[in-house]
Short mmCIF file of C-alpha atoms in Angstrom, two decimals:
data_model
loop_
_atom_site.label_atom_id
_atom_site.label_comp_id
_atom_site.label_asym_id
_atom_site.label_seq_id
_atom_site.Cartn_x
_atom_site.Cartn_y
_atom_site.Cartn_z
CA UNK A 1 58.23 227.37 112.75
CA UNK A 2 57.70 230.69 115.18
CA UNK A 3 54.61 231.03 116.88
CA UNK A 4 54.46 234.13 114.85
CA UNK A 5 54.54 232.15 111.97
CA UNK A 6 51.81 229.52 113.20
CA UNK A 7 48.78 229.54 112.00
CA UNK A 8 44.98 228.33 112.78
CA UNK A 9 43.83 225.79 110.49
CA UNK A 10 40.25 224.01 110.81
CA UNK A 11 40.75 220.76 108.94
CA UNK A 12 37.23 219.04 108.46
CA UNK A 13 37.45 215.31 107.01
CA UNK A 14 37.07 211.72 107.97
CA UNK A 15 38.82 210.25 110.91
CA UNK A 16 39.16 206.72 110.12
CA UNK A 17 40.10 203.49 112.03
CA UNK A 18 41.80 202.00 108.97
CA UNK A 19 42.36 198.00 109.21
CA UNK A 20 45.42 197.33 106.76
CA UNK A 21 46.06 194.34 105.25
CA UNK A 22 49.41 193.52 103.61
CA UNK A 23 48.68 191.37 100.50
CA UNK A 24 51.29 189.54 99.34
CA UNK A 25 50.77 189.65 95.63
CA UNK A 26 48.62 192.48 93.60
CA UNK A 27 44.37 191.37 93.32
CA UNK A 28 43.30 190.13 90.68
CA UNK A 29 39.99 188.81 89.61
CA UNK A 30 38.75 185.32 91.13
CA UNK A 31 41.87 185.22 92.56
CA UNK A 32 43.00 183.78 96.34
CA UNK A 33 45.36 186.50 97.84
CA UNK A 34 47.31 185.96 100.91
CA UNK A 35 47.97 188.43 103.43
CA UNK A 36 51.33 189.04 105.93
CA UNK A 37 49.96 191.11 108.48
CA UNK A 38 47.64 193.51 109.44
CA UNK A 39 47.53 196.47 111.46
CA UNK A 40 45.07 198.90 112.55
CA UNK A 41 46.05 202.88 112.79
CA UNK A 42 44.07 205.97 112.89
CA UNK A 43 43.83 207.34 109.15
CA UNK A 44 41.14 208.93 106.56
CA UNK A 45 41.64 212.05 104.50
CA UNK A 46 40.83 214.95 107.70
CA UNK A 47 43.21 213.45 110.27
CA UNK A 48 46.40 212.87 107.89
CA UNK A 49 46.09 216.13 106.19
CA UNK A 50 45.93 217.86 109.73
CA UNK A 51 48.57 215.29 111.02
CA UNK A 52 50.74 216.51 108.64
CA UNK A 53 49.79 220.66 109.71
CA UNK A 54 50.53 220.14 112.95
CA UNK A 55 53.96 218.40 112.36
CA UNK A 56 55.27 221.22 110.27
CA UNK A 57 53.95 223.66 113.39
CA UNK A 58 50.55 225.14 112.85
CA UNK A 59 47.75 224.84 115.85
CA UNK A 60 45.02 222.42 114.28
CA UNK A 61 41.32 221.92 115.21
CA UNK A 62 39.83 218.66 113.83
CA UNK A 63 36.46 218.98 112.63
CA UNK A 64 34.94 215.59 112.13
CA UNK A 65 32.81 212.89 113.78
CA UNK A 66 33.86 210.00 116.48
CA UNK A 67 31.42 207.37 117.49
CA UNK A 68 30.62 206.91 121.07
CA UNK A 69 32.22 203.75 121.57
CA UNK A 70 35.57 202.76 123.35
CA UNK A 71 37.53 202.87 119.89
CA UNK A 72 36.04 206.31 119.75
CA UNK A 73 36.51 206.97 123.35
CA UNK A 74 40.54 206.20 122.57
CA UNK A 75 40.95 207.92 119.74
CA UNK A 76 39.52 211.24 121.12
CA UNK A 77 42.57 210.97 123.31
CA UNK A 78 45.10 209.73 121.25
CA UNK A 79 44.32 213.22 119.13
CA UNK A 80 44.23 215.40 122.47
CA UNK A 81 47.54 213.55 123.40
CA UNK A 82 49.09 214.39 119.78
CA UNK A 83 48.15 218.66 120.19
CA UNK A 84 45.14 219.17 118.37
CA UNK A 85 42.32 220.79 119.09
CA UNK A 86 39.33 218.66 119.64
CA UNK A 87 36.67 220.84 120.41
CA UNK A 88 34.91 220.51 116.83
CA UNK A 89 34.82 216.93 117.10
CA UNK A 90 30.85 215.21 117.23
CA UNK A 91 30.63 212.47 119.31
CA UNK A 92 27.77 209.65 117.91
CA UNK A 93 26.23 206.97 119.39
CA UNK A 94 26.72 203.44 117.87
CA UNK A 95 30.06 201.16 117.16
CA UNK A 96 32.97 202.04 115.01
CA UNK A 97 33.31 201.66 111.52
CA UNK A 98 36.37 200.08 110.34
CA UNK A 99 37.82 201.14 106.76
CA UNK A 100 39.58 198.41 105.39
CA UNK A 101 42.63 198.98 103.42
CA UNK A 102 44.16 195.99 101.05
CA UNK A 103 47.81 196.78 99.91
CA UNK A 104 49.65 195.07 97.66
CA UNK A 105 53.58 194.95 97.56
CA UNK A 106 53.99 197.89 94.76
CA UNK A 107 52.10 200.17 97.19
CA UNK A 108 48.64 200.42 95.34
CA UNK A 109 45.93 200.25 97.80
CA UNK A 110 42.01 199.64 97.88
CA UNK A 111 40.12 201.01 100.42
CA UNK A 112 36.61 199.82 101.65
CA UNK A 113 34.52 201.82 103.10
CA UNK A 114 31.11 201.25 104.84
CA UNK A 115 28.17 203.67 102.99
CA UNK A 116 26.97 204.38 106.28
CA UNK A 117 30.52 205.82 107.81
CA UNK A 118 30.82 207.91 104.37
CA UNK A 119 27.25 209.79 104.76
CA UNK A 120 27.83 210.55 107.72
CA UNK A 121 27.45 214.72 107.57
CA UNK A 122 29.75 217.10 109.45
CA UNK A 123 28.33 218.69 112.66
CA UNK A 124 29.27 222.99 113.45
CA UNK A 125 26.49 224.99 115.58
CA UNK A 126 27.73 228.30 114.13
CA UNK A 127 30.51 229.76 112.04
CA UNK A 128 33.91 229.91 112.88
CA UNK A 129 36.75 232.49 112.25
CA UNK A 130 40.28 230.97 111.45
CA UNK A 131 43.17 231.55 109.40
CA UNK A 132 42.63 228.94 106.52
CA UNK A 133 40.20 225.87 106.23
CA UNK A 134 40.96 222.76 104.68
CA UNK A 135 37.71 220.69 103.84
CA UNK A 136 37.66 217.16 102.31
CA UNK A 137 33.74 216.05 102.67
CA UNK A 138 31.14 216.02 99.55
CA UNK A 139 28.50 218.03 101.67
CA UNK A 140 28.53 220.66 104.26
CA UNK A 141 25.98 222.48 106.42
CA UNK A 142 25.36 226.23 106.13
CA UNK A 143 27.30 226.81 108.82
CA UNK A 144 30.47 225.07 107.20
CA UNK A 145 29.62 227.23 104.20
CA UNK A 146 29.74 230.63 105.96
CA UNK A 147 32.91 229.99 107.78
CA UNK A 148 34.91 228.49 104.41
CA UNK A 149 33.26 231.97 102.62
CA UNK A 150 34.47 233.99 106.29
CA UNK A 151 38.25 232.57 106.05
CA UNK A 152 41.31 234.08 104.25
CA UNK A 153 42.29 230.96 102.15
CA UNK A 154 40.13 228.26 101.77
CA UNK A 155 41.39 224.76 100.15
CA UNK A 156 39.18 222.11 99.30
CA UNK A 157 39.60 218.29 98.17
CA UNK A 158 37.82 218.13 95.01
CA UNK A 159 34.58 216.11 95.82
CA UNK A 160 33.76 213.02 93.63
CA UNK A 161 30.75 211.52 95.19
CA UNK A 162 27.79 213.83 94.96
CA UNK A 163 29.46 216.96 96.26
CA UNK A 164 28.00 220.06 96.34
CA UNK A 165 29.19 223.51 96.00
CA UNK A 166 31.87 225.10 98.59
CA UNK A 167 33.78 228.28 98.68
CA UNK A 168 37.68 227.38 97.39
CA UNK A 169 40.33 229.59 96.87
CA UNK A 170 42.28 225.85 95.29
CA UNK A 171 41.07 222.58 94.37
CA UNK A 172 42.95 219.52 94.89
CA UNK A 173 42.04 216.72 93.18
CA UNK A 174 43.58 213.63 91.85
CA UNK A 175 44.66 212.28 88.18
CA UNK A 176 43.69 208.57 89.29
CA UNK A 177 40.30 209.90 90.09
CA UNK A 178 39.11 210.93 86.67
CA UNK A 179 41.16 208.80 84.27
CA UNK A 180 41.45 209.99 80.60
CA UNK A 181 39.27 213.22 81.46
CA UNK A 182 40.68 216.98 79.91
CA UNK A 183 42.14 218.92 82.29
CA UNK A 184 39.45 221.80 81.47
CA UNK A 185 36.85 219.34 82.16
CA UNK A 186 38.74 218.66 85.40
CA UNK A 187 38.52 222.27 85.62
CA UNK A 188 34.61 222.93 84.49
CA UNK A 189 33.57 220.15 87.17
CA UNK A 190 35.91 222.51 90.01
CA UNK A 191 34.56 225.33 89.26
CA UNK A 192 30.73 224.86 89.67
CA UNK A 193 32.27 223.22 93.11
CA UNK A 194 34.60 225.97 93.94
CA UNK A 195 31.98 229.02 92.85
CA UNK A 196 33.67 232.01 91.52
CA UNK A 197 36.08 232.39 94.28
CA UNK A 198 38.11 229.65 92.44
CA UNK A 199 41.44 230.31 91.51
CA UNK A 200 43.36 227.13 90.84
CA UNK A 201 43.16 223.92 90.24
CA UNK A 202 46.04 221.33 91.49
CA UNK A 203 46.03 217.70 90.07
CA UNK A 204 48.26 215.30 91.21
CA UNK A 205 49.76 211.87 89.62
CA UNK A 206 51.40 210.11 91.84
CA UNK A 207 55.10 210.57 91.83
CA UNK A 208 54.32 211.92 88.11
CA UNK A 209 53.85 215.74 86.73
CA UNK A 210 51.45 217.36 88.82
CA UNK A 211 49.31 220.02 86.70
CA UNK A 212 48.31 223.63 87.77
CA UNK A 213 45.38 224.90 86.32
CA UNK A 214 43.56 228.34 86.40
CA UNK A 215 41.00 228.19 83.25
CA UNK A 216 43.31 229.20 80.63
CA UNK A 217 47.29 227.97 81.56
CA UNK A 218 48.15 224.61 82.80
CA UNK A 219 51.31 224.69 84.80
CA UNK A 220 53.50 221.61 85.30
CA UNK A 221 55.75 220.58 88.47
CA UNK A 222 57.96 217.72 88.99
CA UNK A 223 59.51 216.66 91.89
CA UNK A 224 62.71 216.48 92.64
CA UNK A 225 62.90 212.38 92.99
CA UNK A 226 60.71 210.29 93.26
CA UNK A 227 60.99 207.30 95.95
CA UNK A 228 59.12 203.73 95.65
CA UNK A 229 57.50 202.63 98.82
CA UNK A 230 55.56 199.71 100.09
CA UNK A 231 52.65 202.09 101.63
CA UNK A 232 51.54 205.52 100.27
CA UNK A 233 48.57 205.83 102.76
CA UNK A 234 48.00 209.46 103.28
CA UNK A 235 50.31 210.71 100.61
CA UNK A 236 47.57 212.71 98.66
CA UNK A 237 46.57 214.34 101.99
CA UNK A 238 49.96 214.87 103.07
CA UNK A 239 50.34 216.91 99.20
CA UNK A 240 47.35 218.60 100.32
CA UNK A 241 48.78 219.79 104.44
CA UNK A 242 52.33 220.75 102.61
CA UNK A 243 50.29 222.85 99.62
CA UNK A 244 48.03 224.91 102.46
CA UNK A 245 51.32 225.46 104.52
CA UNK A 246 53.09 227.22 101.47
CA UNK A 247 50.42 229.21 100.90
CA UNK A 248 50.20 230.13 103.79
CA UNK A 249 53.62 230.90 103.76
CA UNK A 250 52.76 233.62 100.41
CA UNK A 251 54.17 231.30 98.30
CA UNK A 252 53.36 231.53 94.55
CA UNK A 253 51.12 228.39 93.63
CA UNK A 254 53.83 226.40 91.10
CA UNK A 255 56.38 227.37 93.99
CA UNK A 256 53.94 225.79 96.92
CA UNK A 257 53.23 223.20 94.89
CA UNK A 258 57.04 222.25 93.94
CA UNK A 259 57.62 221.86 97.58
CA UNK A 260 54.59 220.21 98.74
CA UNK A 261 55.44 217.23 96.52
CA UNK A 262 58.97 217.31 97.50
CA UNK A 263 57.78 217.36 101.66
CA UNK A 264 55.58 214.42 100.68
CA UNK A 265 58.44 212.38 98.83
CA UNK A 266 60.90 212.90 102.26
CA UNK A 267 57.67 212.16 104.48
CA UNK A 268 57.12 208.80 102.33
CA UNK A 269 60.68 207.57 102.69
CA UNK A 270 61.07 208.34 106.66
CA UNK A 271 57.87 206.85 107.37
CA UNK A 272 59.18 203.70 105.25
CA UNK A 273 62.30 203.72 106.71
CA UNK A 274 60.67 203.51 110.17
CA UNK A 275 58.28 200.59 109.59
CA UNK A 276 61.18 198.97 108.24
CA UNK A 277 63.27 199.78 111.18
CA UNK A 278 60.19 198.42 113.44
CA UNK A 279 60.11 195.32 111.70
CA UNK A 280 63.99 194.53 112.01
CA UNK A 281 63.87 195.56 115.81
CA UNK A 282 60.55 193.58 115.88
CA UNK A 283 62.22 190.55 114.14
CA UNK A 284 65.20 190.35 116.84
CA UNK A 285 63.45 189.93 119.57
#
């Protein structure tokens, strides 16, 4: 991408120390599940959403929370390190919380999270001006508020847990989420989230149809292929970075939408191709 090209995004989400654990067989109830391995990696909805951004070339300011702690302390400058902009970042006193992520050998994953690390608010003295915002948090402070109503295109991730109303130009949300629920209640529930400034409403599925929605049409998109993988981690978010950076691009929304999935399919398969790569290389020595 050109610098012309580039743009400014303020991504404001969760930066998570996820813990993964590879099962090796699917939970199930009362059951005794043994793990592999485990590894722990930075993850949570803001950073790979904005991981993804600044990969495919756009200058990215984190806005999220870090405790004050040396897991903290390192991850504030494993993100400096990477290119983004850290500025927006709160630092909090107290220890880490680790999100714990079981996945089983088909790729489904369940993710614990601590209460405490997902009420955790987002900090921002005073509105911002940027080129697009990309929020994924249930509540925001008035100053989050004004600069998502301030910004050209605003995307949000469409809040499940008591979320409260935020300026959208899309909503991205997730078939899994709402199982068996009409896509115009899908969209009823976006749009008292969205306000008026609401335009469309994206719902993934997986590697399945993904379903455009503006109140009255419902578009469909499949992807080119499909690829199975042993860790989808971050997919959804990825979907998300590769959606804002076609718009972005003036892309028509089926057209954005078409290639975000497709971006996320090739991301899915190199970054499985390089853990397996890791392990061989690993397994050698």
């Amino acid at each position: 991408m050109t610098k012309e090209a580039s743009k400014r995004i303020i991504v404001i989400g969760h930066i998570n120390h996820d813990r993964i654990w590879r099962l090796t067989e699917p939970l199930r109830a009362g059951g005794r599940i043994a793990w592999s391995s485990r590894e722990t990696r930075l993850g949570g909805g803001g950073y790979f959403t904005a991981r993804r951004l600044l990969d495919l070339g756009h200058e990215v300011a984190l806005l999220s929370n870090l405790m004050s702690d040396a897991h903290g302390e390192t991850a504030l400058g494993d993100l400096e390190a990477a290119g983004f902009d850290t500025d927006l970042i709160a630092r909090r006193d107290g220890e880490t919380d680790f999100a714990d992520i079981l996945l089983d050998p088909t790729g489904e994953r369940t993710i614990l999270s601590s209460v405490r690390r997902l009420s955790r608010t987002f900090l921002l003295d005073e509105p911002v001006h940027t080129d697009a915002i990309y929020v994924n948090a249930p509540k925001l402070p008035k100053t989050i508020l004004a600069s998502l109503e301030r910004a050209p295109l605003a995307v949000s991730q469409l809040p499940l847990r008591e979320g409260e109303p935020r300026p959208a130009d899309v909503m991205v949300g997730s078939k899994a989420d709402l199982p068996g629920m009409a896509l115009s209640d899908v969209w009823r529930m976006a749009t008292k989230l969205g306000t008026e400034r609401l335009t469309h409403l994206v719902m993934t599925d997986g590697p399945a149809t993904i379903s455009i929605y503006d109140g009255h049409t419902e578009q469909r998109v499949s992807l080119a292929r499909t690829v199975s993988v042993r860790d989808t981690i971050g997919a959804g978010d990825g979907f998300s970075a590769g959606l804002l950076h076609g718009l972005l691009e003036g892309l028509e929304i089926a057209v954005a939408t078409q290639r975000a999935g497709d971006m996320t399919t090739l991301w899915l398969e190199s970054r499985e191709q390089a853990a397996q790569a890791c392990a061989t290389e690993k397994s050698t020595l």
